XYZ file of C-alpha atoms in Angstrom:
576
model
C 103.752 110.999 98.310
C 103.321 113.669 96.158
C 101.340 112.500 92.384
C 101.776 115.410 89.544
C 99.315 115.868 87.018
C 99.816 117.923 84.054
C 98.783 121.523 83.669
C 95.813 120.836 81.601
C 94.368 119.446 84.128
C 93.500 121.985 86.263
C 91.699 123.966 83.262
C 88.686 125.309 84.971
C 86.207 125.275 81.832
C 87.547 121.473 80.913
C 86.511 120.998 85.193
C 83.182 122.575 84.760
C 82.201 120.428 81.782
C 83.306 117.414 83.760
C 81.667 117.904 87.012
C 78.329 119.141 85.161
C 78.328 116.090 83.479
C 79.334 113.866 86.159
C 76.313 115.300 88.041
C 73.845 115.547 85.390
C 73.558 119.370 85.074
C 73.688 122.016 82.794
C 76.009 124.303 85.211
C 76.839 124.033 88.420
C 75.698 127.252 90.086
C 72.193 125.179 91.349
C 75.452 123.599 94.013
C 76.678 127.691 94.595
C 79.265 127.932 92.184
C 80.001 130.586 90.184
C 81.293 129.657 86.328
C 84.986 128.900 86.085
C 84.726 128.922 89.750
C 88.599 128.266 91.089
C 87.175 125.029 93.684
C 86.089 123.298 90.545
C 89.582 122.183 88.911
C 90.747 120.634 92.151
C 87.262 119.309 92.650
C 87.291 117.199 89.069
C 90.637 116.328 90.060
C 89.978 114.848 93.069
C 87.097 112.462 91.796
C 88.977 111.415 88.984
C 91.676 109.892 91.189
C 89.173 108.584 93.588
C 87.428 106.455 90.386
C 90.927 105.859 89.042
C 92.042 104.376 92.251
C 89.252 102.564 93.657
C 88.298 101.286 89.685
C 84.474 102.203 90.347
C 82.559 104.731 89.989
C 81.425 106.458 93.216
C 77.557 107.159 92.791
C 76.849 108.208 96.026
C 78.944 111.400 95.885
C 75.850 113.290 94.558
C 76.708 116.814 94.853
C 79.198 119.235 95.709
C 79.352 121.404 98.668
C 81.197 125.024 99.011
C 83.113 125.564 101.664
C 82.292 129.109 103.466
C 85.018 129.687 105.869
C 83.473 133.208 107.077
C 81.006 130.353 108.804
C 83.534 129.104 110.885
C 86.539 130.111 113.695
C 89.832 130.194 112.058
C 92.637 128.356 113.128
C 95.938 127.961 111.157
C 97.730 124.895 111.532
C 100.210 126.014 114.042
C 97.484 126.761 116.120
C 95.674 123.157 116.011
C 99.038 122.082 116.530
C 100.234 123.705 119.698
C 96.540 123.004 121.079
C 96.946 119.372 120.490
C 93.553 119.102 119.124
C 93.964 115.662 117.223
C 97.449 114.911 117.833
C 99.836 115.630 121.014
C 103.203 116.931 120.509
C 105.642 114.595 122.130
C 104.193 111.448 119.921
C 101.792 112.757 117.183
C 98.970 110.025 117.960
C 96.157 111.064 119.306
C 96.635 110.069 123.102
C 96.734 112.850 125.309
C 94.675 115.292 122.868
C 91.584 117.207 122.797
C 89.968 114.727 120.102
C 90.509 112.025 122.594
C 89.270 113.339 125.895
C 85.857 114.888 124.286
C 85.324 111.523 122.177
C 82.403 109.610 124.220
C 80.753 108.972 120.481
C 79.580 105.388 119.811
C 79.394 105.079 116.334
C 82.641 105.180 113.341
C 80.080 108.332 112.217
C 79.838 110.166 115.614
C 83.421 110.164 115.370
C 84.180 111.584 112.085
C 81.820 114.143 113.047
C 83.475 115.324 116.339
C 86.925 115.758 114.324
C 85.030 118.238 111.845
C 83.593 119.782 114.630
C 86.767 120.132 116.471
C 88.790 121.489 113.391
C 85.464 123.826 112.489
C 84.213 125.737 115.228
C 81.017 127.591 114.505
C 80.957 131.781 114.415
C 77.321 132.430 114.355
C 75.915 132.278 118.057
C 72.253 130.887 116.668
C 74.002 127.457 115.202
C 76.149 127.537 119.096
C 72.917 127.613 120.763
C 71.176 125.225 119.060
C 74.057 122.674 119.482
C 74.006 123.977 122.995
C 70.399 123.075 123.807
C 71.040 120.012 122.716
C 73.796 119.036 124.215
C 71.883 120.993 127.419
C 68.696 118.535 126.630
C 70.166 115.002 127.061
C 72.596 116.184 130.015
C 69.443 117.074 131.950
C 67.680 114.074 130.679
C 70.457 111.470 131.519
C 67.967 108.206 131.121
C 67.395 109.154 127.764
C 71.286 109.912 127.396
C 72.083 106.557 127.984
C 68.935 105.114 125.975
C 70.079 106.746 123.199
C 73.886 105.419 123.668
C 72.794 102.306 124.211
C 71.168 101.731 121.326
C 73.976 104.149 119.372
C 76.311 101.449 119.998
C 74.796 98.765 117.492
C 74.815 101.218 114.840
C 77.673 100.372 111.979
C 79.875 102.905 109.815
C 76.532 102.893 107.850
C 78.415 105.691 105.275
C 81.556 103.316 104.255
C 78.735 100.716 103.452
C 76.995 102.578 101.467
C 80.035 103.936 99.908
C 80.713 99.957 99.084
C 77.426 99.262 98.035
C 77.416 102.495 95.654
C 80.832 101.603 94.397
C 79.979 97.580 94.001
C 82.714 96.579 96.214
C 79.912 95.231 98.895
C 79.656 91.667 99.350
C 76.644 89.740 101.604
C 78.059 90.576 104.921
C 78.269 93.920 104.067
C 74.472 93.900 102.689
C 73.661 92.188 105.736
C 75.778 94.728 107.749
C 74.219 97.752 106.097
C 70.398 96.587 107.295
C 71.428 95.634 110.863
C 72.955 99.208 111.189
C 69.618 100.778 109.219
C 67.362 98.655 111.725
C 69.316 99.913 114.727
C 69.409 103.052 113.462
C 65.407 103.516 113.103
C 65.215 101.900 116.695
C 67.551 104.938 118.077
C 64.811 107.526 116.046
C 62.373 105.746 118.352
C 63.362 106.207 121.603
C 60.928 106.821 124.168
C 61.302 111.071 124.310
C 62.951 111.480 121.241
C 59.760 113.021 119.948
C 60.723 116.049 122.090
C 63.979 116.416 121.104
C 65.329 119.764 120.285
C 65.152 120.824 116.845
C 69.226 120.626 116.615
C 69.482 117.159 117.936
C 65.991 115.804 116.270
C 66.457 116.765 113.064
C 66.197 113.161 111.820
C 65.887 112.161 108.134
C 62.775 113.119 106.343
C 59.847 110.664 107.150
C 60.057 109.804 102.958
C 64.180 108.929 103.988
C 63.157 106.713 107.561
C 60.803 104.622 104.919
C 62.936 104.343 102.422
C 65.408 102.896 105.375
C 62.428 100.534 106.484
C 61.861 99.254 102.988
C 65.686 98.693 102.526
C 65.590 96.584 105.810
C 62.954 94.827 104.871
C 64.075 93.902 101.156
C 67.544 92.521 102.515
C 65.968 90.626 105.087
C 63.722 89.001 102.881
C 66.585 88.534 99.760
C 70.124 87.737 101.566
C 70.624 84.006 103.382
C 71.039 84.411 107.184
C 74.930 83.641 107.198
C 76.143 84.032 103.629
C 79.672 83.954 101.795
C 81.473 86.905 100.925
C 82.688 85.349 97.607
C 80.339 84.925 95.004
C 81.655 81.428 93.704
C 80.580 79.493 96.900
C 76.512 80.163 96.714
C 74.339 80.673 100.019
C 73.529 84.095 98.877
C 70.194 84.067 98.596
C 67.068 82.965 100.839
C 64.745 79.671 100.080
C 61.626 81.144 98.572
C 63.174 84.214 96.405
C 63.490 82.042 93.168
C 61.346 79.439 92.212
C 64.481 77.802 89.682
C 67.045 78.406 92.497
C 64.606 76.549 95.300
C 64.154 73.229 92.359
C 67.698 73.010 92.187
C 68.504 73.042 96.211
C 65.700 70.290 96.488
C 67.683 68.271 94.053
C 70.813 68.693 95.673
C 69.370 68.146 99.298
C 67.711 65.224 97.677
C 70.922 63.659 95.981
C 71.512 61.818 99.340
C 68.370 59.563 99.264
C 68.419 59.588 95.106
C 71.658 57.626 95.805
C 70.364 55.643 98.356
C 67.114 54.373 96.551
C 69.608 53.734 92.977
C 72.142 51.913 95.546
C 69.050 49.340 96.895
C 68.000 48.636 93.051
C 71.579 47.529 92.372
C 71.799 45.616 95.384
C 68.586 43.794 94.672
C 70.006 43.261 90.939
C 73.393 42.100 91.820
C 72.204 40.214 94.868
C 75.753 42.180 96.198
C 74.392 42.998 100.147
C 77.693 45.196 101.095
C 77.532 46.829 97.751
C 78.116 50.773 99.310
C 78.262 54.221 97.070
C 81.328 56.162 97.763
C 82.818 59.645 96.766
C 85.771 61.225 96.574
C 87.357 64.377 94.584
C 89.754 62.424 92.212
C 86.800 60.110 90.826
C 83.519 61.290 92.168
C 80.864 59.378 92.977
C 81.705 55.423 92.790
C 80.214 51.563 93.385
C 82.718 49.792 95.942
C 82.704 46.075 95.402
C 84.697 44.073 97.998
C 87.436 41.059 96.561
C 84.782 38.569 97.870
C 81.942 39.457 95.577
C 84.024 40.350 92.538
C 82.838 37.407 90.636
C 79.119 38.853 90.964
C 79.599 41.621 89.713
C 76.515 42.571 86.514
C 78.313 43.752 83.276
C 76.999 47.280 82.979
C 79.323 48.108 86.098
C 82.706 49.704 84.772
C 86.016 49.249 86.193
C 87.555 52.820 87.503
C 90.121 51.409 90.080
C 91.622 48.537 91.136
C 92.349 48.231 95.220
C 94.272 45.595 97.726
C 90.700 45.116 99.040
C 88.515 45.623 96.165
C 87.521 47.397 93.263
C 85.664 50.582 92.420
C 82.959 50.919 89.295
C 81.073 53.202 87.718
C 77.738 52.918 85.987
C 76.078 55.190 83.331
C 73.295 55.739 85.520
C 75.623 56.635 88.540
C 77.539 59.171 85.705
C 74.451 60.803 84.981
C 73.154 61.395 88.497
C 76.504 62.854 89.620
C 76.084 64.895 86.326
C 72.763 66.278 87.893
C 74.071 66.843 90.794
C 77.318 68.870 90.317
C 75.323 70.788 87.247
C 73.184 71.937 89.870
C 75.797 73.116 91.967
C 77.353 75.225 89.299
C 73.389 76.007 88.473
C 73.159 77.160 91.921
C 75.747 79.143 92.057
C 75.397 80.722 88.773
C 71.782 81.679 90.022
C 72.625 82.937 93.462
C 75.340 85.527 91.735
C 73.042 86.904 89.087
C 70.044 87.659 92.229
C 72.791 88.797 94.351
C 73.954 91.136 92.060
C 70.751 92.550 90.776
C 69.517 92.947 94.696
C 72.780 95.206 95.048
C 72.182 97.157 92.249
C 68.011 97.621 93.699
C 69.484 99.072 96.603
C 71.635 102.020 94.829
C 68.153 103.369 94.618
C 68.212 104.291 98.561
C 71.731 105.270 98.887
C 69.942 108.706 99.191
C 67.921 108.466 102.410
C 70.443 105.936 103.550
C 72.745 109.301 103.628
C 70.375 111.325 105.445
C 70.060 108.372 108.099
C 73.488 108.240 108.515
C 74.406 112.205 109.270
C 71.109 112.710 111.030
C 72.414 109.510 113.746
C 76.434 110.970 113.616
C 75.105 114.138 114.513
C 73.380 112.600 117.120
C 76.249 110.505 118.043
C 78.079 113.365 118.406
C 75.913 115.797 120.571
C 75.369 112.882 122.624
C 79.460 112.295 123.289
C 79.181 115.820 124.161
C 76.669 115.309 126.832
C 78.437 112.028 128.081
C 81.857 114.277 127.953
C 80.051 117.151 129.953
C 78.729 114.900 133.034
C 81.608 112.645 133.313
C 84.340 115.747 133.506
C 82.126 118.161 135.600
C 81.674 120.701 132.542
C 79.037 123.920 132.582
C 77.107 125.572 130.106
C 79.205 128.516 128.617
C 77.285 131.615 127.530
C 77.603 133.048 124.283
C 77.464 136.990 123.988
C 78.456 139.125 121.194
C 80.622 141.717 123.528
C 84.354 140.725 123.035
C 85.153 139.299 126.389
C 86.474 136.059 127.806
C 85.193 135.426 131.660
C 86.014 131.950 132.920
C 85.393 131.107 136.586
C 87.621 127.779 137.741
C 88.600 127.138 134.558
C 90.299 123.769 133.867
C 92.430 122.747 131.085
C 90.433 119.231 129.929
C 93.202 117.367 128.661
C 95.727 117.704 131.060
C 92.915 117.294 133.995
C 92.270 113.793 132.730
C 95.339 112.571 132.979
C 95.994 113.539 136.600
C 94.529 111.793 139.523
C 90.621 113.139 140.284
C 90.817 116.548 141.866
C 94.290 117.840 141.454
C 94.080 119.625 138.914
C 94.492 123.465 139.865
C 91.544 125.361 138.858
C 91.982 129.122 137.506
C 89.865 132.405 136.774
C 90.306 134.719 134.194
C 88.846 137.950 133.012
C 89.824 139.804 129.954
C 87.805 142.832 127.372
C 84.105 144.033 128.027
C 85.043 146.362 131.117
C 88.349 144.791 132.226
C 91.476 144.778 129.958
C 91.549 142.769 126.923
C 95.366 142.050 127.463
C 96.908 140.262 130.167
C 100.435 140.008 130.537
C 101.386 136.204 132.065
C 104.554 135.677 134.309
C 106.255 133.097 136.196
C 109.221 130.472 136.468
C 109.393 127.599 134.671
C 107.085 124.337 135.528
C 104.614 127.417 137.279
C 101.847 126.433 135.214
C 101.857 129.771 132.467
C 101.627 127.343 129.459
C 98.693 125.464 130.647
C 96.402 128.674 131.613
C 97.379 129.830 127.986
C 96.105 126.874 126.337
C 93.183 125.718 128.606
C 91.828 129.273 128.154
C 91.914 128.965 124.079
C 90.782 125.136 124.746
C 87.500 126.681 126.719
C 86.793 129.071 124.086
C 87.491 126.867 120.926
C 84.957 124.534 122.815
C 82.448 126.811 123.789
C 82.306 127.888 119.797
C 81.948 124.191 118.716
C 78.781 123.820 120.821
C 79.745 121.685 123.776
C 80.187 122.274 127.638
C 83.776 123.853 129.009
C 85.443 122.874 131.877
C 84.833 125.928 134.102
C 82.461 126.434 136.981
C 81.052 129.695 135.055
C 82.169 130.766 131.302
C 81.144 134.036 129.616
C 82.501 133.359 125.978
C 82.278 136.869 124.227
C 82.136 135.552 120.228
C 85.655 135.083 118.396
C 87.088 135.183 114.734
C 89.960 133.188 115.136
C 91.885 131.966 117.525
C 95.927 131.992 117.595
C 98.023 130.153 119.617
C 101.803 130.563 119.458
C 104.047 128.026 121.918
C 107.374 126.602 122.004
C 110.317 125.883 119.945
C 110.368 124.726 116.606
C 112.212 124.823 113.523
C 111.852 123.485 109.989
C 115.371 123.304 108.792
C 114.026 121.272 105.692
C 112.805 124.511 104.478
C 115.931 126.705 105.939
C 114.029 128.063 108.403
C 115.470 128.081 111.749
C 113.541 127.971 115.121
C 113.846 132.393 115.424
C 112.453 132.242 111.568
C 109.925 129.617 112.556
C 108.805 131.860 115.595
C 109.089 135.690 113.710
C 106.778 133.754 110.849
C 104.522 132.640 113.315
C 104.159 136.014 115.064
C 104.161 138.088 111.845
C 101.302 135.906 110.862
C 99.228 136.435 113.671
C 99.870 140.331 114.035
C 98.807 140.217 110.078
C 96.041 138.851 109.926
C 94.146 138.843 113.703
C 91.147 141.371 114.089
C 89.452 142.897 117.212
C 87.742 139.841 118.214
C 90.514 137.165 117.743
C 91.718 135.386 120.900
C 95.703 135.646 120.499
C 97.474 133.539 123.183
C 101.504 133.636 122.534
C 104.459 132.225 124.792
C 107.676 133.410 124.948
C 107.765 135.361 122.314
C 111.447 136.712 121.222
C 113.125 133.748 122.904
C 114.698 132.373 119.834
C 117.109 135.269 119.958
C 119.923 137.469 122.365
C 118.019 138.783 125.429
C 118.489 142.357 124.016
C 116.541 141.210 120.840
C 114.261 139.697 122.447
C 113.051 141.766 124.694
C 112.769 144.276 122.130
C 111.238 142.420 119.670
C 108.301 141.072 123.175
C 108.166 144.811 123.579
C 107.100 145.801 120.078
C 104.732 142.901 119.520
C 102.755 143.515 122.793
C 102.846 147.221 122.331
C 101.010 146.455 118.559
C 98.369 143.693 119.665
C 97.530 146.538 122.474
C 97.662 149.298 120.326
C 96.580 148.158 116.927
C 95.000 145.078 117.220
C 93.026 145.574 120.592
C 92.071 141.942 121.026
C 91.696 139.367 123.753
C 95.404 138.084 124.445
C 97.529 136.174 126.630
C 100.820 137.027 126.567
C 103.433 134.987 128.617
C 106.763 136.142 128.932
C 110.167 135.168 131.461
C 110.990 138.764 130.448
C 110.193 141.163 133.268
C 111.059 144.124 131.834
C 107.711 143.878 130.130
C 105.728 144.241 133.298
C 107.051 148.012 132.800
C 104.666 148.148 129.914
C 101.995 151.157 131.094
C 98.459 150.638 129.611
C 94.935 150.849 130.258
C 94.508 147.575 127.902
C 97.243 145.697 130.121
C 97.156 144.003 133.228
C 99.679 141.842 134.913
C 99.234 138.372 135.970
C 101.624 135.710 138.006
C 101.741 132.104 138.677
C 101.849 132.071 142.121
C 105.123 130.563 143.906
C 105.424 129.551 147.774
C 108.568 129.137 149.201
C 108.584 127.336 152.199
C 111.576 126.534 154.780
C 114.017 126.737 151.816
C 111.769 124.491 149.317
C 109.965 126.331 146.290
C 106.330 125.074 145.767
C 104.311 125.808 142.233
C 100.798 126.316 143.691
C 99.591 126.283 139.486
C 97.598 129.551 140.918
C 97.077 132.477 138.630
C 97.471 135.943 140.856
């Protein structure tokens, strides 16, 4: 669904004025933004159709953040694609994809984080290493792994409550919600060790933010009823012992029972009417029941509402006025309860702040501890991080497609490519040999190594990478008249564009969308340029044997081994 908006508004000096006013600042350059910056049209745009559609203002989006993609590994969308990183191919859920294997989190948070991580790799080898040592610290320190899970897992989506509470869409549940996931929360920031927790994985919320938290846990407690409504027309809001009014009122409506009962035994003793009984339904309300046999007894101030087979039904202006007091303090009750409720809400905007900090500070934790969980459960090392371009995996395995075969099948592979070996290695082999999945577990162990978290490999040497290109299959687009030899020649052109020395480049069958003629040439001329111009780490896999002619110090030849054995062909999945 695409929604236009006229030109005007994507004026950037009309977007400045709107954001600086939104956020209560002269200019914005105090968030890192330059005047007339080009991120701040789409920026006002974007909130304004978040109030419009949601009818509230959002109070906890407090600032806004520039996005620096030098800080992070590239990868175009053909490349998270074909690497099945949130989605698979054959049914674009996320069964069956990197996102799914690595997610051990325990919290809605934890989760949210892991995508960004997966989709953002980090470039800078000091921000790997910390997330490394911490992912490093629990896997060595697996009782307080599993502490901290534990107690992870009674920890709600404490963000989309606060975005309800900021937005006054949060009802008592959700209030009630928000402090059980604050308390357990402050009870994983206590966990026996986690006062030695590297500074990655420790960085908690500022002691000023945890007490903010405590006060917010204790204020709710002490405000919202143990099992309340979600509507505010139905009262039990608010605790006995908040409002001195709102307590009267419940007495009198607790009481009503044995007001009733002492007004019933005067009439009785008036009337001398012994089965006289006080009955109520919703058509009437509250009424004296008089049975046929005692009509004639009846005193004159009773007043005749219904007449029954068995008996008749009367009022009395005393009877009128108590059920007056009673269902007045109902609707008092009621009344009450919504005006506290409302004002506690509106108390609490004032620690959607550190309520913020204590919900990234426990998703990053969430998330370095799914990587730990991941690490031990699937057998994954350490990878180290050097700044020479090279790419040395020992037993490498490719993590999605070793989870869903039986334990131990999975054939393991070793690679070596730049530093002092070549940089480009030249991948052949029948079909169903196993060329695809060394292609894409190798740019799988490096895309993992560079968000922080442990590889499957027995040994990785991850020399750092720019951006990481991975070009597979058959596709077209023929909604944009693009065929699947234009889809593939745009693909390639892209990556021979814009990859650098220290991209990882892995490509499949390049020049297959075409005559065999063509396509060789066209293999030829693409591997000859990545060796010769580009120079970078690169897989190149290829049916096309001609190219194994190719002579050059950059290039060595690899095969997927094949056994043939008393007339039967065997794919051993072994890289030679």
């Amino acid at each position: 669904l695409l929604e236009k908006r006229p030109d005007w508004s994507f004026d950037p000096e009309k977007a400045e004025e709107y954001l600086a006013r939104r956020f209560g600042t002269a200019t914005l350059k105090g968030f890192g933004f330059a005047s007339q910056a080009p991120e701040l049209a789409p920026a006002a745009i974007l909130l304004e159709y978040l109030d419009d559609t949601a009818k509230a203002k959002s109070p906890h989006i407090r600032a806004l953040l520039p996005y620096d993609a030098s800080k992070f590994l590239a990868l175009d969308e053909a490349t998270r694609r074909n690497l099945e990183l949130l989605r698979n191919l054959s049914t674009g859920s996320d069964k069956d994809s990197l996102v799914q294997v690595l997610d051990r989190t325990r919290t809605a948070g934890g989760y949210r984080r892991l995508r960004a991580w997966i989709l953002q790799p980090l470039k800078d080898k000091a921000e790997i290493e910390a997330r490394l040592d911490s992912v490093e610290h629990l896997y060595r320190n697996q009782l307080l792994l599993q502490e901290i899970r534990t107690r992870l897992a009674s920890v709600l989506d404490t963000e989309r409550l606060a975005a309800r509470l900021a937005m006054d869409k949060a009802h008592a549940k959700d209030i009630l919600a928000l402090r059980d996931s604050l308390r357990a929360s402050l009870s994983v920031l206590k966990v026996r060790g986690a006062e030695s927790l590297p500074p990655y994985l420790g960085s908690a919320p500022s002691p000023e933010a945890a007490l903010a938290c405590e006060e917010a846990v204790a204020r709710i407690g002490a405000t919202i009823a143990d099992e309340p409504s979600i509507l505010l027309t139905e009262g039990n809001l608010i605790r006995s012992g908040v409002d001195a009014d709102l307590d009267a009122l419940r007495g009198l409506k607790e009481n009503a029972t044995k007001v009733l009962e002492a007004y019933l035994e005067d009439e009785k003793r008036a009337s001398g009417i012994q089965n006289l009984r006080i009955r109520y339904n919703k058509i009437i309300g509250y009424y004296l029941e008089v049975s046929k046999g005692k009509i004639e007894a009846v005193p004159s101030h009773f007043i005749r509402r219904q007449s029954l087979v068995t008996g008749e039904r009367y009022t009395t202006d005393r009877l009128a006025d108590l059920e007056s007091e009673i269902n007045g303090a109902t609707e008092k009750i009621i009344e009450i309860e919504r005006r506290l409720f409302l004002a506690h809400r509106e108390s609490l905007k004032e620690f959607l702040g550190a309520i913020e900090e204590m919900a990234q500070a426990l998703a990053r934790m969430d998330g370095i501890a799914g990587f730990a969980q991941a690490a031990m459960e699937g057998g994954f090392c350490r990878p180290v991080i050097e700044e020479e371009p090279r790419l040395a995996i020992r037993q490498g395995r490719h993590p999605v497609v070793e989870a869903c075969l039986p334990s131990g099948s999975f054939v393991p592979n070793d690679l070596d490519l730049g530093g002092s070996a070549p940089s480009f290695a030249l991948v052949t082999g029948p079909n169903m040999a196993g060329k695809s999945t060394v292609l894409r577990q190798t740019a799988l162990i490096c895309l993992m190594a560079h968000m922080g978290s442990f590889v499957p490999a027995q040994e990785a040497r991850i020399g750092l990478v720019d951006k990481i290109f991975c070009r597979v299959g058959a596709q077209d687009n023929l909604a944009k008249g693009e065929s699947t030899f234009l889809v593939e020649m745009h693909e390639t052109a892209h990556i021979l564009n814009t990859a650098t020395p220290r991209s990882l480049v892995v490509m499949d069958e390049v020049g297959r969308g075409t005559g065999t003629l063509d396509g060789v040439s066209i293999a030829w001329a693409v591997s000859e340029y990545l060796l010769d111009r580009i120079a970078c780490r690169c897989l190149f896999a290829t049916h096309y044997h001609e190219l194994t002619s190719l002579n050059h110090e950059g290039l060595k030849n690899l095969s997927m081994a094949v056994l043939e054995n008393e007339g039967d062909i065997v794919f051993l999945k072994k890289l030679q």
